[in-house]
JSON list of C-alpha atoms in Angstrom, two decimals:
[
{"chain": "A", "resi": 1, "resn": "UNK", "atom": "CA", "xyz": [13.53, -38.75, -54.33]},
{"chain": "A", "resi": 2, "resn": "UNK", "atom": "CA", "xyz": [13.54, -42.16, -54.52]},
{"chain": "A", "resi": 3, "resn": "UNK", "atom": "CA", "xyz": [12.57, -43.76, -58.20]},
{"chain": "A", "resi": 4, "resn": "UNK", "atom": "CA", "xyz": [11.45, -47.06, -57.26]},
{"chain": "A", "resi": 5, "resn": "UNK", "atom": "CA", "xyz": [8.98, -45.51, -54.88]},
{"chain": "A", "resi": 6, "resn": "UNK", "atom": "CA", "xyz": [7.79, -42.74, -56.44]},
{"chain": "A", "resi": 7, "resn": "UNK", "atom": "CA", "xyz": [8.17, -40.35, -53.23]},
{"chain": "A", "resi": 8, "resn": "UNK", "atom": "CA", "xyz": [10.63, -38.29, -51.58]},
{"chain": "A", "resi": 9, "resn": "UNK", "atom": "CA", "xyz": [12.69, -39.61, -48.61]},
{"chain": "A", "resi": 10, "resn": "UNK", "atom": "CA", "xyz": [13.68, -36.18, -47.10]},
{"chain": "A", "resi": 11, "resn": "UNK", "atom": "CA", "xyz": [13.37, -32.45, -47.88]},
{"chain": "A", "resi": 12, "resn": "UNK", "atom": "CA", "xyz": [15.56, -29.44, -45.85]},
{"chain": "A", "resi": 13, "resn": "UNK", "atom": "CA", "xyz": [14.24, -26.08, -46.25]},
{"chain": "A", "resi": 14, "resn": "UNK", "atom": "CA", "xyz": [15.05, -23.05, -43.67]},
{"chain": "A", "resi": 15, "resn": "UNK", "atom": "CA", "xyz": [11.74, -21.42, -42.38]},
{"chain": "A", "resi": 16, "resn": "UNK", "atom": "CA", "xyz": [12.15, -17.43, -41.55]},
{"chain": "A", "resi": 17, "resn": "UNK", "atom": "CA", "xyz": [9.83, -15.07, -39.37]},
{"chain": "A", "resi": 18, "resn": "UNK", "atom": "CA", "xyz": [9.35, -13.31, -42.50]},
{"chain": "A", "resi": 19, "resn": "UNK", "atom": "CA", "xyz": [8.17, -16.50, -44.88]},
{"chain": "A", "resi": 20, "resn": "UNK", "atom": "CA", "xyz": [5.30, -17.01, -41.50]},
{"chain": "A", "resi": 21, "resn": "UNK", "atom": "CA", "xyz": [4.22, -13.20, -41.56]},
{"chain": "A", "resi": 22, "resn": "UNK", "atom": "CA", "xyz": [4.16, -12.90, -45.18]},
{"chain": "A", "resi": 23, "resn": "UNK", "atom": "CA", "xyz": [0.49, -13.98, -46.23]},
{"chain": "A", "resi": 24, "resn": "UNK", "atom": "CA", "xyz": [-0.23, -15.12, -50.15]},
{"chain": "A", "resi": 25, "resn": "UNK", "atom": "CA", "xyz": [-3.49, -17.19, -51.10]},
{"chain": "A", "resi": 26, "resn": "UNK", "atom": "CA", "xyz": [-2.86, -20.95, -51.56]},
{"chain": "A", "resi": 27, "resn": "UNK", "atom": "CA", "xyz": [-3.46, -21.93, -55.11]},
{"chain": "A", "resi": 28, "resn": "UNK", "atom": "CA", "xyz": [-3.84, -26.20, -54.87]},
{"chain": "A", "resi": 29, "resn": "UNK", "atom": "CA", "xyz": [-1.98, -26.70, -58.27]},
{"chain": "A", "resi": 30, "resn": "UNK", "atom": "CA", "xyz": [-0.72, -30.43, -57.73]},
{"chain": "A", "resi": 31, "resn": "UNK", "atom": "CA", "xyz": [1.60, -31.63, -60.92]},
{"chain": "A", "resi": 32, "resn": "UNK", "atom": "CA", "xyz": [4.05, -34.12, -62.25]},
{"chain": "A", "resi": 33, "resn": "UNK", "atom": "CA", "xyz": [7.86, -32.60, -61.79]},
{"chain": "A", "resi": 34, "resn": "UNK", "atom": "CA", "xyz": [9.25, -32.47, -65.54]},
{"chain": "A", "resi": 35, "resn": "UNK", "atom": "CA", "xyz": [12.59, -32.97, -64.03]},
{"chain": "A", "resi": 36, "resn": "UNK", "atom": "CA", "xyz": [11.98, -36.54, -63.53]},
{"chain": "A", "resi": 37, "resn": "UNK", "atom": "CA", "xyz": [11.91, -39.54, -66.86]},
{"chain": "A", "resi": 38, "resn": "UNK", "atom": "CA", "xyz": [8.04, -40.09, -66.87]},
{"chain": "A", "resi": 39, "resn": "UNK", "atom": "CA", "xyz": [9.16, -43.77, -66.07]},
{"chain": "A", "resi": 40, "resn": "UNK", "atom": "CA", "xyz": [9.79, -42.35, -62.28]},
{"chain": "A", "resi": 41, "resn": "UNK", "atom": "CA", "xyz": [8.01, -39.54, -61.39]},
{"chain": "A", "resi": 42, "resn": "UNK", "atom": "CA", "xyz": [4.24, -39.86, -59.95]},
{"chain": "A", "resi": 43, "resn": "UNK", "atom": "CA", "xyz": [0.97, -37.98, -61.56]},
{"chain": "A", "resi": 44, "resn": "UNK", "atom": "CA", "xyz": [-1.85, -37.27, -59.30]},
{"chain": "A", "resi": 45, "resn": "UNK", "atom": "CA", "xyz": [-3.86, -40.50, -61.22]},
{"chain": "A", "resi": 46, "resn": "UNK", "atom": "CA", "xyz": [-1.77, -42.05, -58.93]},
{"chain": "A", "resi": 47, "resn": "UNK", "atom": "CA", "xyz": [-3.63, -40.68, -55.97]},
{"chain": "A", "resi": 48, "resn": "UNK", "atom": "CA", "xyz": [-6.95, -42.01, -56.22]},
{"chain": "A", "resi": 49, "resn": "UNK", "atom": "CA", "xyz": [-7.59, -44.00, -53.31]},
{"chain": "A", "resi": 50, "resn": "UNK", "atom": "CA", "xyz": [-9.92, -41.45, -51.30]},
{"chain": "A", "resi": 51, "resn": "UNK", "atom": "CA", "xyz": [-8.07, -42.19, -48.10]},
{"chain": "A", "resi": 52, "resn": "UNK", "atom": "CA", "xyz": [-5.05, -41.04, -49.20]},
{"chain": "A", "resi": 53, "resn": "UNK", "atom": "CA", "xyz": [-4.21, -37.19, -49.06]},
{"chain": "A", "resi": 54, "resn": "UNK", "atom": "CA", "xyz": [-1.60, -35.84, -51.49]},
{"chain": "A", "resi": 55, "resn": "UNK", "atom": "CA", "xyz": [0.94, -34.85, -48.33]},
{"chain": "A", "resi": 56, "resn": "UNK", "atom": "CA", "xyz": [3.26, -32.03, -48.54]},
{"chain": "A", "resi": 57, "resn": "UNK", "atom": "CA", "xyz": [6.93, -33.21, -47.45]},
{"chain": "A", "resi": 58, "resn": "UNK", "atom": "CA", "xyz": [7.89, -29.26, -47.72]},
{"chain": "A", "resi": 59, "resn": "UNK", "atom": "CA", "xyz": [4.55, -27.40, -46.08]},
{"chain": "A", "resi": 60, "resn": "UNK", "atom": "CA", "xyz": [2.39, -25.06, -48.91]},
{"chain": "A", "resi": 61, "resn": "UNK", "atom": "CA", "xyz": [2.22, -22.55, -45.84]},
{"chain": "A", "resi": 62, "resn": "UNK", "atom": "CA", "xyz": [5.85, -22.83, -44.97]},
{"chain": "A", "resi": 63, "resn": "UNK", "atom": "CA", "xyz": [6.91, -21.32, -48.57]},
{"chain": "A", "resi": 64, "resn": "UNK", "atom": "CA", "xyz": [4.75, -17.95, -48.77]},
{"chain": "A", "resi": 65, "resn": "UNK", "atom": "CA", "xyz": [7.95, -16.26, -49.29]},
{"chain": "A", "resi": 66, "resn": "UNK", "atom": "CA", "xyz": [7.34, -16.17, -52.96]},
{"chain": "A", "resi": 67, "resn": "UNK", "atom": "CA", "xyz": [4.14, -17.35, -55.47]},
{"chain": "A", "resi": 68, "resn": "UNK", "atom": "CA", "xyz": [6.80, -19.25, -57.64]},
{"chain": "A", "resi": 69, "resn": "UNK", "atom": "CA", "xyz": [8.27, -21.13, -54.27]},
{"chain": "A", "resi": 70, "resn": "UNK", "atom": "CA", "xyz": [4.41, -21.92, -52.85]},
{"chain": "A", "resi": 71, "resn": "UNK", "atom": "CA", "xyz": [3.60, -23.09, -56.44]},
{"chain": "A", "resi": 72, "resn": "UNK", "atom": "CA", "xyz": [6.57, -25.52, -56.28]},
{"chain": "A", "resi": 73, "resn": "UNK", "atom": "CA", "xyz": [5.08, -27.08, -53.01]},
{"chain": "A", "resi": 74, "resn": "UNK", "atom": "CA", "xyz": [2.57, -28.53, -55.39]},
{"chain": "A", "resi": 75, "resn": "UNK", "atom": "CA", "xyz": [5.25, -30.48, -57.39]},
{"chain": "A", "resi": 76, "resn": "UNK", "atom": "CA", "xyz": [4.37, -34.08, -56.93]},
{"chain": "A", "resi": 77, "resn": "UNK", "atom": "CA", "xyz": [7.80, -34.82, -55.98]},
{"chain": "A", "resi": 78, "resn": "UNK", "atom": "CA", "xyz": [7.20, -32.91, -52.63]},
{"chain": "A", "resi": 79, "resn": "UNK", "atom": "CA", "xyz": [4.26, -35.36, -52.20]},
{"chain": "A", "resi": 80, "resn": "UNK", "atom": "CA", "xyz": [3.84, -38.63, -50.09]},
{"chain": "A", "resi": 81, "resn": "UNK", "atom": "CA", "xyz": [0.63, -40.45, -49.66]},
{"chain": "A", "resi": 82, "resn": "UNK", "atom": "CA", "xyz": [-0.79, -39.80, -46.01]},
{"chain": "A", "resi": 83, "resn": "UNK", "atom": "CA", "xyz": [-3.64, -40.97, -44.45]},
{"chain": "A", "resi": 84, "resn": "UNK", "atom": "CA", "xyz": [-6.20, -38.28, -44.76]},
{"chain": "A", "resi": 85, "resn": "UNK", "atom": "CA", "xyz": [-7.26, -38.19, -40.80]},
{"chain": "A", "resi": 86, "resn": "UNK", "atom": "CA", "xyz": [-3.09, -38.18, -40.28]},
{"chain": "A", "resi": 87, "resn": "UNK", "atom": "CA", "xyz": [-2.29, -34.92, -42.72]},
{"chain": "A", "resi": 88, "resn": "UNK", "atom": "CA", "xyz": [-5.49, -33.05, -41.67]},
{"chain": "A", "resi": 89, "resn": "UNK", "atom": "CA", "xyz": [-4.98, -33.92, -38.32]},
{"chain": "A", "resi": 90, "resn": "UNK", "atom": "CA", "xyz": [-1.81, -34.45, -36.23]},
{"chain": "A", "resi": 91, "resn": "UNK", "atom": "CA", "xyz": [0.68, -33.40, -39.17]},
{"chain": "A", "resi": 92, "resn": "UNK", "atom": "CA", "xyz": [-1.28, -30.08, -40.04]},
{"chain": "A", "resi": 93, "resn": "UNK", "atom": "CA", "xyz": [-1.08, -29.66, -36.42]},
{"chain": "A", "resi": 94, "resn": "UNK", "atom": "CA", "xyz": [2.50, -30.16, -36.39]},
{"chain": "A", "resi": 95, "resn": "UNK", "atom": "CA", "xyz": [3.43, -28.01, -39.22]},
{"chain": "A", "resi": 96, "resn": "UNK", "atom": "CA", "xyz": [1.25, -25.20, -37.94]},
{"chain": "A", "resi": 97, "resn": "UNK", "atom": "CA", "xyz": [3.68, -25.67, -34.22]},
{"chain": "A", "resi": 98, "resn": "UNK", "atom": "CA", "xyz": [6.60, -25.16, -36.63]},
{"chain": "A", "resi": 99, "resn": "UNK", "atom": "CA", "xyz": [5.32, -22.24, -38.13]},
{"chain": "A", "resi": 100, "resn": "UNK", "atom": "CA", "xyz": [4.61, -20.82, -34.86]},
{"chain": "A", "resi": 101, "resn": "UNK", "atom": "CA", "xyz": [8.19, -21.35, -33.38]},
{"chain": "A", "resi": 102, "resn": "UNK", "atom": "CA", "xyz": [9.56, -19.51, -36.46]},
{"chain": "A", "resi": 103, "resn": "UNK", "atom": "CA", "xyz": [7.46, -16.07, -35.39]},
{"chain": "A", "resi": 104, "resn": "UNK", "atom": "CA", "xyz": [8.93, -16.77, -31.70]},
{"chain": "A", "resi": 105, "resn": "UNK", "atom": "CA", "xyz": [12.49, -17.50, -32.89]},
{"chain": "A", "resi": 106, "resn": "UNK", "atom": "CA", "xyz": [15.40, -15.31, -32.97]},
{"chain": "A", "resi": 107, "resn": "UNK", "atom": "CA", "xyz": [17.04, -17.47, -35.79]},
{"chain": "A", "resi": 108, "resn": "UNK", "atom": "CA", "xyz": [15.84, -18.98, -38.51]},
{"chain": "A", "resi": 109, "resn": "UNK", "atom": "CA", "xyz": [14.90, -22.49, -38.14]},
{"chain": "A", "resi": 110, "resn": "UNK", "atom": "CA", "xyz": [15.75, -25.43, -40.55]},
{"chain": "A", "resi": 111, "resn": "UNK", "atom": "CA", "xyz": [13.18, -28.18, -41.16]},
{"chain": "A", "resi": 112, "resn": "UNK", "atom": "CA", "xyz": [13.83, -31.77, -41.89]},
{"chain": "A", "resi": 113, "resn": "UNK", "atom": "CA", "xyz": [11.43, -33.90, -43.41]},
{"chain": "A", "resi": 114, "resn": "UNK", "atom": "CA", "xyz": [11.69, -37.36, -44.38]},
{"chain": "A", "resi": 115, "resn": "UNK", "atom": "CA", "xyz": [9.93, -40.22, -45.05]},
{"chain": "A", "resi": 116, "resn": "UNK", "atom": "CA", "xyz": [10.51, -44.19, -43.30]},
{"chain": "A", "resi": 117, "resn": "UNK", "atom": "CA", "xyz": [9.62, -47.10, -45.42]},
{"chain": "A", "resi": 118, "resn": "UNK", "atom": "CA", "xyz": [9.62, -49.98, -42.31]},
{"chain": "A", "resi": 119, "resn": "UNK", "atom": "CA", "xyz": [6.95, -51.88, -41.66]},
{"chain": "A", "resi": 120, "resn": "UNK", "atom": "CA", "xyz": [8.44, -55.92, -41.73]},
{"chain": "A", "resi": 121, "resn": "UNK", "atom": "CA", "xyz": [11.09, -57.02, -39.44]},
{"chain": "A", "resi": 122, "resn": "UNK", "atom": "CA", "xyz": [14.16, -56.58, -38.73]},
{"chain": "A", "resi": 123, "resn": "UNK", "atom": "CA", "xyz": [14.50, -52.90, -38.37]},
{"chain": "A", "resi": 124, "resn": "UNK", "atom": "CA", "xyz": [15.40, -51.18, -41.28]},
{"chain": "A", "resi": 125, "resn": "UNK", "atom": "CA", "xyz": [14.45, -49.90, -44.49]},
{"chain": "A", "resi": 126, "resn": "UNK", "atom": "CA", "xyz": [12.06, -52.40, -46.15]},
{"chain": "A", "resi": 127, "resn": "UNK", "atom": "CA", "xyz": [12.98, -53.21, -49.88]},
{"chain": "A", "resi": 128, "resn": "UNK", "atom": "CA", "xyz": [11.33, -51.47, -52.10]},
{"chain": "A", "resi": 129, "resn": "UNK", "atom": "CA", "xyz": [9.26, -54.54, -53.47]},
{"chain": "A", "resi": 130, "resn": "UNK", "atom": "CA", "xyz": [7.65, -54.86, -50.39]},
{"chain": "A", "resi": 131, "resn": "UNK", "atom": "CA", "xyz": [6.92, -51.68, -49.23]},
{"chain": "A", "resi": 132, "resn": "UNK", "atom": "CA", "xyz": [2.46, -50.62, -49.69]},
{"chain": "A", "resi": 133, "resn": "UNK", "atom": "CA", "xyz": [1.75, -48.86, -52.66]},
{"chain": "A", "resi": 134, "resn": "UNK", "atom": "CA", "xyz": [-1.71, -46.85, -53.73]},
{"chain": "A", "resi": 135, "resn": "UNK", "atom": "CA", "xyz": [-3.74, -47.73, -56.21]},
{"chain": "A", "resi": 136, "resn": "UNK", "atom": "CA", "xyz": [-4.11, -45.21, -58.96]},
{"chain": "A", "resi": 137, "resn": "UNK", "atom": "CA", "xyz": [-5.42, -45.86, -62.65]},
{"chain": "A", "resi": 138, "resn": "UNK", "atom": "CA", "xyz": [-1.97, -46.97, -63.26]},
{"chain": "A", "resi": 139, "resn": "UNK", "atom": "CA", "xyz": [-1.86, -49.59, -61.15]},
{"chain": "A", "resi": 140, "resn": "UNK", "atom": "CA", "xyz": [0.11, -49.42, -57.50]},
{"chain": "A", "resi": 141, "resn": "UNK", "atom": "CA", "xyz": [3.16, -47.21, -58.27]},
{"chain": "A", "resi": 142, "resn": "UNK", "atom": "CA", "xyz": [3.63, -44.67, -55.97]},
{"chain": "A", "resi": 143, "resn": "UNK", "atom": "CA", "xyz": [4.56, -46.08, -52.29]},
{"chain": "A", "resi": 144, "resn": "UNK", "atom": "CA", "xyz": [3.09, -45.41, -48.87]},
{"chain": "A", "resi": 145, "resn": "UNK", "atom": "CA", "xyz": [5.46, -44.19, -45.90]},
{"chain": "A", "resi": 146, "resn": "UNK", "atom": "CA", "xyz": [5.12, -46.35, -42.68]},
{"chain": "A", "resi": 147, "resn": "UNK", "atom": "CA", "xyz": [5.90, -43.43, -40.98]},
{"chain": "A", "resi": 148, "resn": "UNK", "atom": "CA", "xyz": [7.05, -39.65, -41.32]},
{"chain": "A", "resi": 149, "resn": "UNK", "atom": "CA", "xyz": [9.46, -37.76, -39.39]},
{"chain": "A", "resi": 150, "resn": "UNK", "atom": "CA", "xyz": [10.55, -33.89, -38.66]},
{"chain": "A", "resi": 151, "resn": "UNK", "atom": "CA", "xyz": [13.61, -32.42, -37.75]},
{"chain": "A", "resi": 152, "resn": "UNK", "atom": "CA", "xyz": [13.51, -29.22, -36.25]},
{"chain": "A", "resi": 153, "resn": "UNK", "atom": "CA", "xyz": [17.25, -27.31, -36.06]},
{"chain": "A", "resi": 154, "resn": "UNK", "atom": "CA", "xyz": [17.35, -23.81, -34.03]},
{"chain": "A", "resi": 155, "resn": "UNK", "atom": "CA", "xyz": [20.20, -21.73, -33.32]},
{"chain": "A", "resi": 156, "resn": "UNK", "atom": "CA", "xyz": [22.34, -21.50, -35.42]},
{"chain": "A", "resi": 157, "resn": "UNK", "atom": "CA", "xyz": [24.83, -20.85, -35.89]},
{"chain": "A", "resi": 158, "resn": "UNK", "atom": "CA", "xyz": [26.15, -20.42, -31.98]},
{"chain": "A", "resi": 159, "resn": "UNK", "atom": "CA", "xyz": [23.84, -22.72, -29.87]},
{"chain": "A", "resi": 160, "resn": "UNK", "atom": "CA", "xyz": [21.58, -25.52, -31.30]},
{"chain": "A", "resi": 161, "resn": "UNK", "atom": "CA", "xyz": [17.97, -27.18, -30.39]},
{"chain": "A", "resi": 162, "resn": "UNK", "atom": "CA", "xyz": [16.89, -30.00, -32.34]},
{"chain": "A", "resi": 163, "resn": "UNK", "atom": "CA", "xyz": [13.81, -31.42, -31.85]},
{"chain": "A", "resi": 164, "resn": "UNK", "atom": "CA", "xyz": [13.14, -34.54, -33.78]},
{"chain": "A", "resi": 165, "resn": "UNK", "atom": "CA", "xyz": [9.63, -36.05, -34.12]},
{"chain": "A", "resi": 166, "resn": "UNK", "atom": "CA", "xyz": [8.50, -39.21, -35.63]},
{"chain": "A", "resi": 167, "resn": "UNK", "atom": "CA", "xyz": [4.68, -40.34, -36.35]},
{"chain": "A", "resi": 168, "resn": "UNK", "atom": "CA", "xyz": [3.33, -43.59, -37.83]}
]
């Protein structure tokens, strides 16, 4: 979680047959994270450009292996601002694929998720006073990714596929 920006840069969380097949109701219960000073963390005010989807780093549907771990999906320090056509389109998409490989798999598979604040030259991580930020009642705290990745890990622990996938 980075402070400045008010996001995550990467999550890691293994995904099991079992956590797919298991089926609980999704209960949207966004919320600050009470770990974080109040100074750093960002509040769902801070989502109110209609564009912008609050966008699970760590999937709601990935975690139905307990109500307490879907709940904790919710956390606003799971959350990055995406583009609403992007998370209801291409990234649901994604993270449904991922979901699917997990009932196919014979091992569990491990799921990287990150975040890539780049958008002016050269390449590289932008600094954090330039990078797009949304405008909530606030003012602009919380920053907007130029771009989200995945990291997909099977095999282990013998053999391993990775597949890695970035999207603007």
């Amino acid at each position: 979680y980075d402070d400045d920006l008010r996001a995550p840069l990467w999550t890691a969380h293994r995904l099991t047959k079992s956590d797919v097949e298991k089926k609980l109701t999704r209960a949207d219960s966004f919320r600050t994270d009470p770990r974080l000073d109040a100074a750093q963390r960002s509040e769902c005010s801070d989502y109110k450009e209609p564009i912008f989807d609050q966008g699970h780093m760590v999937p709601n549907g990935d975690m139905t292996r307990s109500k307490t771990a879907m709940d904790d999906t919710f956390l606003m320090s799971n959350m990055t601002p995406q583009h609403c056509a992007f998370n209801r389109g291409v990234w649901q998409v994604l993270e449904s694929r991922i979901r699917t490989w997990a009932l196919e798999a014979d091992t569990d598979l491990w799921v990287i998720t990150g975040a890539i604040f780049d958008r002016e030259p050269p390449i590289g991580r932008d600094p954090d006073n330039q990078a797009w930020r949304m405008k909530g009642t606030k003012g602009r705290r919380v920053a907007i990714p130029s771009a989200l990745y995945k990291i997909v890990v099977h095999g282990f622990p013998d053999a391993y596929e990775v597949l890695t996938v970035i999207l603007p």
